[in-house]
């Protein structure tokens, strides 16, 4: 077998196998996600269901920050910085309460699986089409 006759089929079968593997991984991710969402609805609760209580020192720090705002010994520029920090902290806290971490995780998993399918299927199909075309030429 000459060099030119075995390189192309090896390449095509290798790329077909890689495309098929990527497609299978993506499809298994979608199936896993579907099972978690519709059948095993409590599958992710151990990750997202039990959050530990907020530490107590946060309340004390907020009280200290509020006390600093009313303190007469703090410079006016520092009071402006403290007020800006307090506003940023309250904004962060309000935004953090609105985040659904379970949904975010599931959407990330779906995006990963769909991207694998969108890459794996064309890779598999294109190379398998070329293999069938080459085999047809050899049989004619």
PDB file of C-alpha atoms in Angstrom:
ATOM      1  CA  UNK A   1       0.000   0.000   0.000  1.00  0.00           C
ATOM      2  CA  UNK A   2       1.512   3.304  -0.990  1.00  0.00           C
ATOM      3  CA  UNK A   3       1.654   6.303   1.291  1.00  0.00           C
ATOM      4  CA  UNK A   4      -1.037   8.216  -0.563  1.00  0.00           C
ATOM      5  CA  UNK A   5      -3.577   5.390  -0.487  1.00  0.00           C
ATOM      6  CA  UNK A   6      -3.685   4.798   3.271  1.00  0.00           C
ATOM      7  CA  UNK A   7      -3.340   8.332   4.678  1.00  0.00           C
ATOM      8  CA  UNK A   8      -6.690   9.598   3.419  1.00  0.00           C
ATOM      9  CA  UNK A   9      -8.813   6.690   4.717  1.00  0.00           C
ATOM     10  CA  UNK A  10      -7.054   6.747   8.091  1.00  0.00           C
ATOM     11  CA  UNK A  11      -7.636  10.493   8.363  1.00  0.00           C
ATOM     12  CA  UNK A  12     -11.291  10.197   7.327  1.00  0.00           C
ATOM     13  CA  UNK A  13     -12.061   7.340   9.721  1.00  0.00           C
ATOM     14  CA  UNK A  14     -10.218   9.093  12.548  1.00  0.00           C
ATOM     15  CA  UNK A  15     -12.114  12.351  12.032  1.00  0.00           C
ATOM     16  CA  UNK A  16     -15.395  10.435  11.711  1.00  0.00           C
ATOM     17  CA  UNK A  17     -14.697   8.684  15.014  1.00  0.00           C
ATOM     18  CA  UNK A  18     -13.799  11.967  16.710  1.00  0.00           C
ATOM     19  CA  UNK A  19     -16.963  13.611  15.369  1.00  0.00           C
ATOM     20  CA  UNK A  20     -19.072  10.678  16.535  1.00  0.00           C
ATOM     21  CA  UNK A  21     -17.498  10.757  20.008  1.00  0.00           C
ATOM     22  CA  UNK A  22     -18.077  14.515  20.349  1.00  0.00           C
ATOM     23  CA  UNK A  23     -21.672  14.053  19.152  1.00  0.00           C
ATOM     24  CA  UNK A  24     -22.276  11.258  21.670  1.00  0.00           C
ATOM     25  CA  UNK A  25     -20.834  13.331  24.516  1.00  0.00           C
ATOM     26  CA  UNK A  26     -23.069  16.272  23.571  1.00  0.00           C
ATOM     27  CA  UNK A  27     -26.165  14.102  23.273  1.00  0.00           C
ATOM     28  CA  UNK A  28     -25.442  12.418  26.598  1.00  0.00           C
ATOM     29  CA  UNK A  29     -25.174  15.865  28.195  1.00  0.00           C
ATOM     30  CA  UNK A  30     -28.571  16.841  26.805  1.00  0.00           C
ATOM     31  CA  UNK A  31     -30.097  13.549  28.001  1.00  0.00           C
ATOM     32  CA  UNK A  32     -28.514  14.014  31.452  1.00  0.00           C
ATOM     33  CA  UNK A  33     -29.873  17.557  31.637  1.00  0.00           C
ATOM     34  CA  UNK A  34     -33.339  16.407  30.565  1.00  0.00           C
ATOM     35  CA  UNK A  35     -33.321  13.701  33.219  1.00  0.00           C
ATOM     36  CA  UNK A  36     -32.292  16.216  35.894  1.00  0.00           C
ATOM     37  CA  UNK A  37     -34.963  18.716  34.886  1.00  0.00           C
ATOM     38  CA  UNK A  38     -37.936  16.414  34.295  1.00  0.00           C
ATOM     39  CA  UNK A  39     -37.384  13.126  36.154  1.00  0.00           C
ATOM     40  CA  UNK A  40     -34.719  13.465  38.844  1.00  0.00           C
ATOM     41  CA  UNK A  41     -35.682  16.968  39.938  1.00  0.00           C
ATOM     42  CA  UNK A  42     -33.807  16.705  43.243  1.00  0.00           C
ATOM     43  CA  UNK A  43     -30.504  15.635  41.637  1.00  0.00           C
ATOM     44  CA  UNK A  44     -28.867  19.043  42.091  1.00  0.00           C
ATOM     45  CA  UNK A  45     -30.262  19.971  45.490  1.00  0.00           C
ATOM     46  CA  UNK A  46     -27.149  18.871  47.333  1.00  0.00           C
ATOM     47  CA  UNK A  47     -25.195  21.483  45.408  1.00  0.00           C
ATOM     48  CA  UNK A  48     -27.669  24.343  45.484  1.00  0.00           C
ATOM     49  CA  UNK A  49     -30.345  23.520  48.037  1.00  0.00           C
ATOM     50  CA  UNK A  50     -28.436  23.920  51.275  1.00  0.00           C
ATOM     51  CA  UNK A  51     -26.553  27.144  51.477  1.00  0.00           C
ATOM     52  CA  UNK A  52     -24.727  27.848  54.674  1.00  0.00           C
ATOM     53  CA  UNK A  53     -25.990  30.711  56.799  1.00  0.00           C
ATOM     54  CA  UNK A  54     -24.462  34.121  56.252  1.00  0.00           C
ATOM     55  CA  UNK A  55     -21.561  34.780  58.601  1.00  0.00           C
ATOM     56  CA  UNK A  56     -22.276  36.993  61.572  1.00  0.00           C
ATOM     57  CA  UNK A  57     -19.308  39.249  61.008  1.00  0.00           C
ATOM     58  CA  UNK A  58     -20.982  40.735  57.924  1.00  0.00           C
ATOM     59  CA  UNK A  59     -23.692  42.329  60.057  1.00  0.00           C
ATOM     60  CA  UNK A  60     -21.125  43.745  62.422  1.00  0.00           C
ATOM     61  CA  UNK A  61     -19.069  45.135  59.551  1.00  0.00           C
ATOM     62  CA  UNK A  62     -22.111  46.821  58.045  1.00  0.00           C
ATOM     63  CA  UNK A  63     -22.917  48.373  61.395  1.00  0.00           C
ATOM     64  CA  UNK A  64     -19.337  49.579  61.667  1.00  0.00           C
ATOM     65  CA  UNK A  65     -19.515  51.087  58.188  1.00  0.00           C
ATOM     66  CA  UNK A  66     -22.740  52.882  59.077  1.00  0.00           C
ATOM     67  CA  UNK A  67     -21.133  54.142  62.291  1.00  0.00           C
ATOM     68  CA  UNK A  68     -18.169  55.424  60.285  1.00  0.00           C
ATOM     69  CA  UNK A  69     -20.538  57.473  58.135  1.00  0.00           C
ATOM     70  CA  UNK A  70     -21.872  59.294  61.180  1.00  0.00           C
ATOM     71  CA  UNK A  71     -18.481  59.666  62.850  1.00  0.00           C
ATOM     72  CA  UNK A  72     -17.233  63.258  62.954  1.00  0.00           C
ATOM     73  CA  UNK A  73     -13.556  62.253  62.959  1.00  0.00           C
ATOM     74  CA  UNK A  74     -13.722  60.691  59.482  1.00  0.00           C
ATOM     75  CA  UNK A  75     -12.690  63.008  56.662  1.00  0.00           C
ATOM     76  CA  UNK A  76     -15.308  64.045  54.139  1.00  0.00           C
ATOM     77  CA  UNK A  77     -13.504  62.286  51.261  1.00  0.00           C
ATOM     78  CA  UNK A  78     -13.435  59.082  53.307  1.00  0.00           C
ATOM     79  CA  UNK A  79     -17.153  59.442  54.010  1.00  0.00           C
ATOM     80  CA  UNK A  80     -17.784  59.717  50.264  1.00  0.00           C
ATOM     81  CA  UNK A  81     -15.730  56.548  49.701  1.00  0.00           C
ATOM     82  CA  UNK A  82     -17.555  54.742  52.504  1.00  0.00           C
ATOM     83  CA  UNK A  83     -20.931  55.777  51.086  1.00  0.00           C
ATOM     84  CA  UNK A  84     -19.883  54.587  47.612  1.00  0.00           C
ATOM     85  CA  UNK A  85     -18.755  51.252  49.064  1.00  0.00           C
ATOM     86  CA  UNK A  86     -21.990  50.879  50.984  1.00  0.00           C
ATOM     87  CA  UNK A  87     -24.028  51.594  47.848  1.00  0.00           C
ATOM     88  CA  UNK A  88     -21.959  49.083  45.857  1.00  0.00           C
ATOM     89  CA  UNK A  89     -22.386  46.480  48.591  1.00  0.00           C
ATOM     90  CA  UNK A  90     -26.157  46.938  48.739  1.00  0.00           C
ATOM     91  CA  UNK A  91     -26.376  46.721  44.943  1.00  0.00           C
ATOM     92  CA  UNK A  92     -24.293  43.544  44.952  1.00  0.00           C
ATOM     93  CA  UNK A  93     -26.435  42.052  47.696  1.00  0.00           C
ATOM     94  CA  UNK A  94     -29.669  42.828  45.811  1.00  0.00           C
ATOM     95  CA  UNK A  95     -28.304  41.380  42.552  1.00  0.00           C
ATOM     96  CA  UNK A  96     -26.959  38.290  44.314  1.00  0.00           C
ATOM     97  CA  UNK A  97     -30.398  37.521  45.756  1.00  0.00           C
ATOM     98  CA  UNK A  98     -31.897  37.505  42.248  1.00  0.00           C
ATOM     99  CA  UNK A  99     -29.455  34.968  40.809  1.00  0.00           C
ATOM    100  CA  UNK A 100     -30.854  31.471  40.363  1.00  0.00           C
ATOM    101  CA  UNK A 101     -27.705  29.365  40.594  1.00  0.00           C
ATOM    102  CA  UNK A 102     -29.457  26.111  39.693  1.00  0.00           C
ATOM    103  CA  UNK A 103     -30.886  27.575  36.494  1.00  0.00           C
ATOM    104  CA  UNK A 104     -27.545  29.160  35.682  1.00  0.00           C
ATOM    105  CA  UNK A 105     -25.798  25.814  36.060  1.00  0.00           C
ATOM    106  CA  UNK A 106     -28.350  24.031  33.897  1.00  0.00           C
ATOM    107  CA  UNK A 107     -28.144  26.671  31.167  1.00  0.00           C
ATOM    108  CA  UNK A 108     -24.355  26.396  31.194  1.00  0.00           C
ATOM    109  CA  UNK A 109     -24.611  22.602  30.895  1.00  0.00           C
ATOM    110  CA  UNK A 110     -27.118  22.926  28.035  1.00  0.00           C
ATOM    111  CA  UNK A 111     -24.892  25.410  26.207  1.00  0.00           C
ATOM    112  CA  UNK A 112     -21.904  23.077  26.513  1.00  0.00           C
ATOM    113  CA  UNK A 113     -23.867  20.067  25.281  1.00  0.00           C
ATOM    114  CA  UNK A 114     -25.470  21.918  22.377  1.00  0.00           C
ATOM    115  CA  UNK A 115     -22.109  23.300  21.271  1.00  0.00           C
ATOM    116  CA  UNK A 116     -20.656  19.768  21.274  1.00  0.00           C
ATOM    117  CA  UNK A 117     -23.573  18.563  19.156  1.00  0.00           C
ATOM    118  CA  UNK A 118     -23.223  21.492  16.739  1.00  0.00           C
ATOM    119  CA  UNK A 119     -19.540  20.684  16.270  1.00  0.00           C
ATOM    120  CA  UNK A 120     -19.667  16.889  16.439  1.00  0.00           C
ATOM    121  CA  UNK A 121     -22.511  16.224  14.022  1.00  0.00           C
ATOM    122  CA  UNK A 122     -21.146  18.166  11.026  1.00  0.00           C
ATOM    123  CA  UNK A 123     -17.659  16.791  11.674  1.00  0.00           C
ATOM    124  CA  UNK A 124     -18.999  13.235  11.709  1.00  0.00           C
ATOM    125  CA  UNK A 125     -21.414  13.671   8.814  1.00  0.00           C
ATOM    126  CA  UNK A 126     -18.965  15.408   6.475  1.00  0.00           C
ATOM    127  CA  UNK A 127     -16.204  12.845   6.930  1.00  0.00           C
ATOM    128  CA  UNK A 128     -18.605   9.901   6.757  1.00  0.00           C
ATOM    129  CA  UNK A 129     -19.990  11.340   3.504  1.00  0.00           C
ATOM    130  CA  UNK A 130     -16.448  11.480   2.088  1.00  0.00           C
ATOM    131  CA  UNK A 131     -15.806   7.880   3.160  1.00  0.00           C
ATOM    132  CA  UNK A 132     -18.980   6.703   1.411  1.00  0.00           C
ATOM    133  CA  UNK A 133     -18.031   8.686  -1.689  1.00  0.00           C
ATOM    134  CA  UNK A 134     -14.527   7.152  -1.769  1.00  0.00           C
ATOM    135  CA  UNK A 135     -15.892   3.637  -1.262  1.00  0.00           C
ATOM    136  CA  UNK A 136     -18.385   4.171  -4.065  1.00  0.00           C
ATOM    137  CA  UNK A 137     -15.541   5.216  -6.403  1.00  0.00           C
ATOM    138  CA  UNK A 138     -13.547   2.101  -5.526  1.00  0.00           C
ATOM    139  CA  UNK A 139     -16.489  -0.230  -6.164  1.00  0.00           C
ATOM    140  CA  UNK A 140     -17.359   1.275  -9.562  1.00  0.00           C
TER     141      UNK A 140
END
